[in-house]
CSV table of C-alpha atoms in Angstrom, one decimal:
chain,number,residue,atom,x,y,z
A,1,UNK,CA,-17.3,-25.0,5.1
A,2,UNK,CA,-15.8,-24.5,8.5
A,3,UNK,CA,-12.9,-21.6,8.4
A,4,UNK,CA,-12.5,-21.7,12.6
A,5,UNK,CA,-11.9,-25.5,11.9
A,6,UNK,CA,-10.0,-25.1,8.9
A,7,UNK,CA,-7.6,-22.1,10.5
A,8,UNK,CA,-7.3,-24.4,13.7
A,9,UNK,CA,-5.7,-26.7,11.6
A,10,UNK,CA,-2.8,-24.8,10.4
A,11,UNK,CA,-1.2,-25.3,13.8
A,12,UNK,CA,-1.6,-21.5,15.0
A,13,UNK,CA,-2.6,-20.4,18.2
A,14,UNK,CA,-5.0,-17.4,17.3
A,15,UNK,CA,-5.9,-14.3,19.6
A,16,UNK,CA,-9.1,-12.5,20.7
A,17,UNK,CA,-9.0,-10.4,17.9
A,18,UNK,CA,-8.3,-12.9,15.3
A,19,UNK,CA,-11.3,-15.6,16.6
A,20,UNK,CA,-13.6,-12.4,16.4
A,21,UNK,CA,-12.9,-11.4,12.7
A,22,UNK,CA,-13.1,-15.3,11.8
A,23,UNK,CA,-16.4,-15.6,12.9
A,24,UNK,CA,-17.3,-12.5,10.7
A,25,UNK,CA,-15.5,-13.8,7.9
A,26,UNK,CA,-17.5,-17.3,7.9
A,27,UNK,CA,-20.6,-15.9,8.3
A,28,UNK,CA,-20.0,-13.5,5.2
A,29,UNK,CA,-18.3,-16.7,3.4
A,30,UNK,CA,-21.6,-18.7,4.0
A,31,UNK,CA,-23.8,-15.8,2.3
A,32,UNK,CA,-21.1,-15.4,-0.6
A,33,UNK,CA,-20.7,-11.7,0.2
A,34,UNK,CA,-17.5,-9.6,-0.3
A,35,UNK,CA,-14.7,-9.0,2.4
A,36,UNK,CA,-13.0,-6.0,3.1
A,37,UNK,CA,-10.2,-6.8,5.6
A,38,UNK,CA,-8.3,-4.1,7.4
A,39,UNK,CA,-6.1,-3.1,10.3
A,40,UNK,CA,-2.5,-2.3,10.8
A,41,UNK,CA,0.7,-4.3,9.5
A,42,UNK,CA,1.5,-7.8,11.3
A,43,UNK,CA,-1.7,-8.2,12.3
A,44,UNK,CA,-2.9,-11.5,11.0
A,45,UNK,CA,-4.9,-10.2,7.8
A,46,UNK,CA,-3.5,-11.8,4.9
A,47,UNK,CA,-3.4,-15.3,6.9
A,48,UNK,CA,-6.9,-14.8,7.2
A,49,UNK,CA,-7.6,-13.9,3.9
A,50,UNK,CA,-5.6,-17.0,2.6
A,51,UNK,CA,-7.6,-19.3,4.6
A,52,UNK,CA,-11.2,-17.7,3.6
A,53,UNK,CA,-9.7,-18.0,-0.3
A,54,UNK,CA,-9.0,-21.7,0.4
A,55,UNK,CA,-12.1,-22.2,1.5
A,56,UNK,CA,-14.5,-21.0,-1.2
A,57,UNK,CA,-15.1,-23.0,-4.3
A,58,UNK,CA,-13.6,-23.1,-7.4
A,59,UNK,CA,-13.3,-20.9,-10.2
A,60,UNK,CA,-11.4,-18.2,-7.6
A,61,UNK,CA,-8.0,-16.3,-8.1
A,62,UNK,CA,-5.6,-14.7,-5.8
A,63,UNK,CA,-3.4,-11.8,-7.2
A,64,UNK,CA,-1.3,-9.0,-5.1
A,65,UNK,CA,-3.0,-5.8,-5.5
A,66,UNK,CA,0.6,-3.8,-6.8
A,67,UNK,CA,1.0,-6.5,-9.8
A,68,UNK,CA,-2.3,-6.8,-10.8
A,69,UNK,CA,-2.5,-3.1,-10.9
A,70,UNK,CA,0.8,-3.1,-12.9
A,71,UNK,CA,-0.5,-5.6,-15.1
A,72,UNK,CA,-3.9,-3.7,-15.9
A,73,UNK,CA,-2.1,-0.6,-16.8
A,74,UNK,CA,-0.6,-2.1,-19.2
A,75,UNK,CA,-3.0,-4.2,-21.1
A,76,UNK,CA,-5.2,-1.1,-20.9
A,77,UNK,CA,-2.4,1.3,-22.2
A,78,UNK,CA,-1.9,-1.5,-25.4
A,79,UNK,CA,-5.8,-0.7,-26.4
A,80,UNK,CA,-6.1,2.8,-25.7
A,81,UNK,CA,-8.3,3.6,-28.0
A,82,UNK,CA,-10.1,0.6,-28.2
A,83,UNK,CA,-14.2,0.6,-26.8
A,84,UNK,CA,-14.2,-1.3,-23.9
A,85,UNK,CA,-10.6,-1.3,-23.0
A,86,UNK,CA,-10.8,-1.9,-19.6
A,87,UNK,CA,-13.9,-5.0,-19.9
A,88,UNK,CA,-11.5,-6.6,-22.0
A,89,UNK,CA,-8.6,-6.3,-19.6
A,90,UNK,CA,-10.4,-7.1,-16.5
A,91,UNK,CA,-11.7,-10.1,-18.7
A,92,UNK,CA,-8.1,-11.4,-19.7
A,93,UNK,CA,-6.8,-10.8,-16.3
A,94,UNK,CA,-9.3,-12.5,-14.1
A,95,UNK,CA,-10.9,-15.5,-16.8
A,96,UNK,CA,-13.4,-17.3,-15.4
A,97,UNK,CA,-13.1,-17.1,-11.6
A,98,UNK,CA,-16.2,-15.9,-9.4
A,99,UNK,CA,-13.9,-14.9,-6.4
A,100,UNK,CA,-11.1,-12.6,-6.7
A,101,UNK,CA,-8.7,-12.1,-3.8
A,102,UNK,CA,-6.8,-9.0,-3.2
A,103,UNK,CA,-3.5,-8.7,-0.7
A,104,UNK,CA,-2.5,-5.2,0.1
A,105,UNK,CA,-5.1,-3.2,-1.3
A,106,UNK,CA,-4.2,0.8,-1.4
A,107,UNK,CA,-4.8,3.8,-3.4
A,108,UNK,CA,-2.6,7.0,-3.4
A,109,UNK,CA,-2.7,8.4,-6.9
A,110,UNK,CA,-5.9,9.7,-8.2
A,111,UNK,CA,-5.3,8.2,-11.7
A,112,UNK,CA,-5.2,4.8,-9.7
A,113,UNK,CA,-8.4,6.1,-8.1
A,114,UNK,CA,-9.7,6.3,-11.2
A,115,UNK,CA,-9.5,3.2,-12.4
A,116,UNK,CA,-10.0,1.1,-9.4
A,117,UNK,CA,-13.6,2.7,-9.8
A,118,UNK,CA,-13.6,1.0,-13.1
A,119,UNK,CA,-12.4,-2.1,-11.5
A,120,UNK,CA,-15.2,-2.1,-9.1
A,121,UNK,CA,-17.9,-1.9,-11.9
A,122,UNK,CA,-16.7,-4.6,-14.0
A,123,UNK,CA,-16.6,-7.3,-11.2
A,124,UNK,CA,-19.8,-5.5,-10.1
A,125,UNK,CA,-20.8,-6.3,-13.5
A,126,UNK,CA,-19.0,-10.2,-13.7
A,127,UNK,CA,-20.7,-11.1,-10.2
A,128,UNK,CA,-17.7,-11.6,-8.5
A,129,UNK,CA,-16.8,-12.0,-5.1
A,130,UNK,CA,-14.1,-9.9,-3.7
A,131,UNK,CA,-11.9,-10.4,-0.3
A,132,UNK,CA,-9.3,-7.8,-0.3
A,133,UNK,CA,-6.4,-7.1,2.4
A,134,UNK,CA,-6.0,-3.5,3.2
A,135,UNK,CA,-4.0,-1.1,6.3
A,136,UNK,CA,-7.3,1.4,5.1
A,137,UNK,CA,-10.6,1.6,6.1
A,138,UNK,CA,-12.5,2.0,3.2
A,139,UNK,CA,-12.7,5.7,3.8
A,140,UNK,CA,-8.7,6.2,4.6
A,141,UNK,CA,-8.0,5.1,0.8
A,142,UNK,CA,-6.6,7.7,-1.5
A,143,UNK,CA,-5.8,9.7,1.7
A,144,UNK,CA,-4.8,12.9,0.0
A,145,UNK,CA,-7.3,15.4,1.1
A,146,UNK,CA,-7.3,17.6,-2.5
A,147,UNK,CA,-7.9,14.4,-4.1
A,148,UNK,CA,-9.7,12.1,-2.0
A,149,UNK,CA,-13.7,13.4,-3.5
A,150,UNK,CA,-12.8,11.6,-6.6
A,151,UNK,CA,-12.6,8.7,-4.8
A,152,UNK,CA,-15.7,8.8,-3.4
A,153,UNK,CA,-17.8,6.6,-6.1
A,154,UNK,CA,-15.6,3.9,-5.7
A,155,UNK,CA,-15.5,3.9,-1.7
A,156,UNK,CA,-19.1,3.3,-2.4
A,157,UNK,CA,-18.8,0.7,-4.8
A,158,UNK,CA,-16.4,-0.9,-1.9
A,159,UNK,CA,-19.1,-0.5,0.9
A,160,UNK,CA,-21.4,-1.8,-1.7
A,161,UNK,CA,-19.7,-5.2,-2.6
A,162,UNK,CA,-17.7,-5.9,0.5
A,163,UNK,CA,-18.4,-5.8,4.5
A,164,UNK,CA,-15.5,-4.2,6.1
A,165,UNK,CA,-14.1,-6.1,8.9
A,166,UNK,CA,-11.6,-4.5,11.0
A,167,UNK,CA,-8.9,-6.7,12.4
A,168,UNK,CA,-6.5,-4.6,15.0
A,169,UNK,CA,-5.5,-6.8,18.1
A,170,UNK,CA,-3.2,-5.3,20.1
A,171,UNK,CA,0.0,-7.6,19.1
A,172,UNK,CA,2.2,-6.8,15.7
A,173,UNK,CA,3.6,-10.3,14.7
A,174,UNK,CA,5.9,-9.4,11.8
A,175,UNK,CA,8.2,-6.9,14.9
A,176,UNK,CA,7.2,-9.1,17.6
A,177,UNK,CA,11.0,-10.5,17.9
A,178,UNK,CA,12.7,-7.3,15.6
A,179,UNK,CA,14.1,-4.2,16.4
A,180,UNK,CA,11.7,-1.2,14.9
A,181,UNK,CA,11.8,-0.8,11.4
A,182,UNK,CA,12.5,2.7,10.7
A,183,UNK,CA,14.5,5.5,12.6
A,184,UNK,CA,15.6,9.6,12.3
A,185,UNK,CA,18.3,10.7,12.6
A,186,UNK,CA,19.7,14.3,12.8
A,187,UNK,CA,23.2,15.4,11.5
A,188,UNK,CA,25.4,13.6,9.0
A,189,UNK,CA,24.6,10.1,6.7
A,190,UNK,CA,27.5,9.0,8.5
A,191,UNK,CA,25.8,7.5,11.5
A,192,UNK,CA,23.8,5.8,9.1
A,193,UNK,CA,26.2,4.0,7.0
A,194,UNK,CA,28.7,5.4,4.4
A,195,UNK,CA,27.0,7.1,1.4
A,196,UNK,CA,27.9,5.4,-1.5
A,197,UNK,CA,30.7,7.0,-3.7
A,198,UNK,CA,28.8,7.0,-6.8
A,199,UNK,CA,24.8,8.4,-7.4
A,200,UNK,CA,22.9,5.5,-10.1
A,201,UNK,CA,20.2,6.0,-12.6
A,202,UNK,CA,17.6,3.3,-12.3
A,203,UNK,CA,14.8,2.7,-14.8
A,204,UNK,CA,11.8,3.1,-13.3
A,205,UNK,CA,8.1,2.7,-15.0
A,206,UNK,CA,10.0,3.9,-18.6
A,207,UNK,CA,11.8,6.7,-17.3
A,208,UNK,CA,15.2,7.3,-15.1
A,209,UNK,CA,14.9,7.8,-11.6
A,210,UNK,CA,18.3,9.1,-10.1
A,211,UNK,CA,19.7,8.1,-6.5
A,212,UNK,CA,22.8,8.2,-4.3
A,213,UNK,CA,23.3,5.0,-4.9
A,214,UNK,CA,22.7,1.4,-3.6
A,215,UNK,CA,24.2,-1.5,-2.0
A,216,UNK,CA,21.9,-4.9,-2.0
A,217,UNK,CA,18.3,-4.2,-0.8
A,218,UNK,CA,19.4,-0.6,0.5
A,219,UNK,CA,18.8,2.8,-1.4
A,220,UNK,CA,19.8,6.5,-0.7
A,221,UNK,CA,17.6,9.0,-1.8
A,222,UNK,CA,18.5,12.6,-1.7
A,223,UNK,CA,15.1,14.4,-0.6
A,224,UNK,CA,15.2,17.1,-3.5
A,225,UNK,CA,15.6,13.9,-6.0
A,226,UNK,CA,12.9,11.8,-4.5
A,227,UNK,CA,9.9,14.7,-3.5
A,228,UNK,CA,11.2,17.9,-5.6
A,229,UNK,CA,11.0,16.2,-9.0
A,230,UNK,CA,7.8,14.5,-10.9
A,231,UNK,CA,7.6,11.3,-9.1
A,232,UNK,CA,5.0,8.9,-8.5
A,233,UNK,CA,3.2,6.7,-6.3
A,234,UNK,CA,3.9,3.8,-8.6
A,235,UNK,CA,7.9,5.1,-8.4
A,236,UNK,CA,7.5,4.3,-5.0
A,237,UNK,CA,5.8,0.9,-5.8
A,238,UNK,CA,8.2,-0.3,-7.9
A,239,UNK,CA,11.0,0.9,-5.8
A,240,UNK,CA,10.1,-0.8,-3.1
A,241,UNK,CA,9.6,-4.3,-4.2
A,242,UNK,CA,13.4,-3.5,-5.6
A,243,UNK,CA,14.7,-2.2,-2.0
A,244,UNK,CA,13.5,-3.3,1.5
A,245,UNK,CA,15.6,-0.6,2.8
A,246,UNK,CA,15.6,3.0,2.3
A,247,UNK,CA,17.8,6.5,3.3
A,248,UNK,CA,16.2,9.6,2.3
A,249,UNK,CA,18.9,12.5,3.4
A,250,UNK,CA,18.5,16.3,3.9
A,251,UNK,CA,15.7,16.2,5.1
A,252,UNK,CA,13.7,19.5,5.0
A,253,UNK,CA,10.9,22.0,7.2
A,254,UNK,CA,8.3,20.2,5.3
A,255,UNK,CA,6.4,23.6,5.6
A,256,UNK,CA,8.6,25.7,3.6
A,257,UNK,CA,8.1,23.3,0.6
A,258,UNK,CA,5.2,23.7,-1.9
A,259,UNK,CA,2.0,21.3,-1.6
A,260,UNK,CA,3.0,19.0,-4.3
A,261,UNK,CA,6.5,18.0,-2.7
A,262,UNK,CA,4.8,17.4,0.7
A,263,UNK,CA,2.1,15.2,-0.8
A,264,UNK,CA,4.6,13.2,-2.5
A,265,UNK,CA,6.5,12.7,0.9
A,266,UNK,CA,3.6,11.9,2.1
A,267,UNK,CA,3.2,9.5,-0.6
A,268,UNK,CA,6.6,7.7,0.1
A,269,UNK,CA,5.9,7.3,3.8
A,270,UNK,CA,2.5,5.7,2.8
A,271,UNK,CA,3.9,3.5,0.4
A,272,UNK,CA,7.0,2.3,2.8
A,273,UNK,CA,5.2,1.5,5.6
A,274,UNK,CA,2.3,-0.2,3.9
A,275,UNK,CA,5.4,-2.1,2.3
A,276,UNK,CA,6.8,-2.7,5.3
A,277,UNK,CA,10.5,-1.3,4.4
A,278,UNK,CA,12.8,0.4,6.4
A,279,UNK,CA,12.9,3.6,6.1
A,280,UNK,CA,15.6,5.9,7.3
A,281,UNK,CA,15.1,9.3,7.2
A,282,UNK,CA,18.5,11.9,8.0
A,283,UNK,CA,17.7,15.8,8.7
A,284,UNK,CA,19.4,18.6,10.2
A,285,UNK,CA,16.0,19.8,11.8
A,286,UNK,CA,14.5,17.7,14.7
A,287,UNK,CA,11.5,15.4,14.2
A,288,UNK,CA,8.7,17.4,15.2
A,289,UNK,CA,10.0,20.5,13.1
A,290,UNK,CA,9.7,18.3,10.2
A,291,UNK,CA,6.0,18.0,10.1
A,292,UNK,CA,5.5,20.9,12.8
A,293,UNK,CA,3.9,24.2,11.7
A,294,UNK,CA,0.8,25.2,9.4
A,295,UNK,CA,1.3,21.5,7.1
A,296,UNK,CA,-2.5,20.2,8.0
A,297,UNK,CA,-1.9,17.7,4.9
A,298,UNK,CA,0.8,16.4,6.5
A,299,UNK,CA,-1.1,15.6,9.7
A,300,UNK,CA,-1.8,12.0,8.7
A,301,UNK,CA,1.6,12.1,8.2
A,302,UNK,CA,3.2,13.3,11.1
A,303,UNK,CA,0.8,10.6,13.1
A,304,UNK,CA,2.6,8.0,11.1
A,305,UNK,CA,6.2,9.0,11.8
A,306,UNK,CA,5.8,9.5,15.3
A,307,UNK,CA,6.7,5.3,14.9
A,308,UNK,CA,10.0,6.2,14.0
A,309,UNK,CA,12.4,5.1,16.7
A,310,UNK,CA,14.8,8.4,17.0
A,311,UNK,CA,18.5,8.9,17.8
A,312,UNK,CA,20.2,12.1,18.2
């Protein structure tokens, strides 16, 4: 098993950063050890992750991260009150294969946290190998700092089972030819595009999620709608595999909202640009006075949006 050779012959010319990480990645491959690959968007990581899969012997199965989790919700939710609910689940969902590949591995919610711990045990338990795509170090996941403790068994069951192998070379492939993917701007939707005339409700994980509207892969959100009321992360989820494009309008001084709305912008900005959408965000205040002032939560996030290519 040669994964240089093997990548080589897919035709791409690879960089510094990518030649380093596949020398990691064969030497873990050759010891059947776990691989935790991470680094920022367009960076190569799920190429290289395809190729390792490919590969490693048979019985192996490759899922994205977002539907499997979908998936193992709901098989759990159908035995609630069954012993060994999540065994059996895990069991279903994965059959017989020894390796299990992740793509886009990420944890927001704590009840996600939760049972990604649970994950982690029973292919602890099943002797599986696990390569898993990530924009976290293991340590960034469930970033929320009043939640992030509980996460703290399974970082260690990650650390435990995987070697983390860092892949962030200096050139972002997905925008290398692309205009950046999101932008502010202050004052009125209408430099944006023309608001829809007519708000939708959209069913969303069993309930009804209200927006401005939509037209193809774009949404408008009104702020108060989208981080006022009980969202979730897995709103966001859903959302965007739906929309590839997103307004949010009005909006506010993040700091003169309560904890739980900031978090759940924070949330939304997480989940968008680990999605890769475009995100559009329309405010009256500047940038800066957004995220500015005593929001320390929102540090991570302010970091973040500082991407944001801005117009006045």
């Amino acid at each position: 098993m040669d994964l240089r050779a093997h990548v080589s012959g897919s035709g791409y010319e690879l960089d510094d950063a990518q030649l380093e990480a596949i020398t990691r990645l064969n030497e873990l491959a050759s010891q059947r050890r776990g691989v935790y690959l991470h680094g920022p968007v367009g960076r190569g990581k799920s190429f290289l992750a395809d190729a390792l899969f490919d590969v490693l012997p048979e019985p192996k199965k490759r899922v994205h991260f977002h539907a499997f989790f979908q998936e193992l919700h709901q098989r759990i939710s159908e035995r609630l009150h069954e012993r060994g609910a999540v065994a059996r689940a895990v069991k279903e969902l994965i059959g017989r294969a020894k390796v299990l590949a992740f793509d886009e591995l990420h944890v927001h919610d704590v009840g996600d946290a939760m049972l990604m711990t649970r994950l982690l045990e029973e292919l602890q338990a099943r002797n599986v190998m696990i390569i898993a795509t990530s924009n976290y170090p293991p340590d960034g996941l469930l970033p929320d700092p009043l939640h992030h403790d509980h996460f703290l068994p399974g970082i260690a069951l990650i650390e435990e089972l995987m070697d983390a192998v860092e892949l962030d070379g200096a050139t972002d492939y997905r925008h290398l030819h692309t205009e950046p993917r999101s932008r502010f701007e202050t004052g009125e939707i209408t430099r944006t595009a023309t608001l829809p005339d007519t708000p939708v409700v959209l069913e969303v994980n069993g309930r009804a999620f209200t927006a401005l509207g939509t037209e193809g892969a774009r949404i408008w959100f009104d702020f108060g709608d989208l981080c006022e009321k009980p969202t979730s992360t897995q709103d966001y989820l859903v959302l965007a595999d739906r929309f590839d494009d997103w307004v949010i309008t009005d909006v506010p001084r993040l700091g003169t909202r309560g904890r739980e709305t900031r978090q759940r912008f924070a949330n939304v900005v997480d989940v968008l640009v680990d999605k890769d959408v475009r995100l559009t965000l329309v405010s009256d205040h500047a940038l800066g006075e957004i995220v500015g002032g005593d929001t320390r939560d929102l540090a991570r996030t302010a970091s973040r949006l500082e991407l944001i290519n801005t117009t006045g």
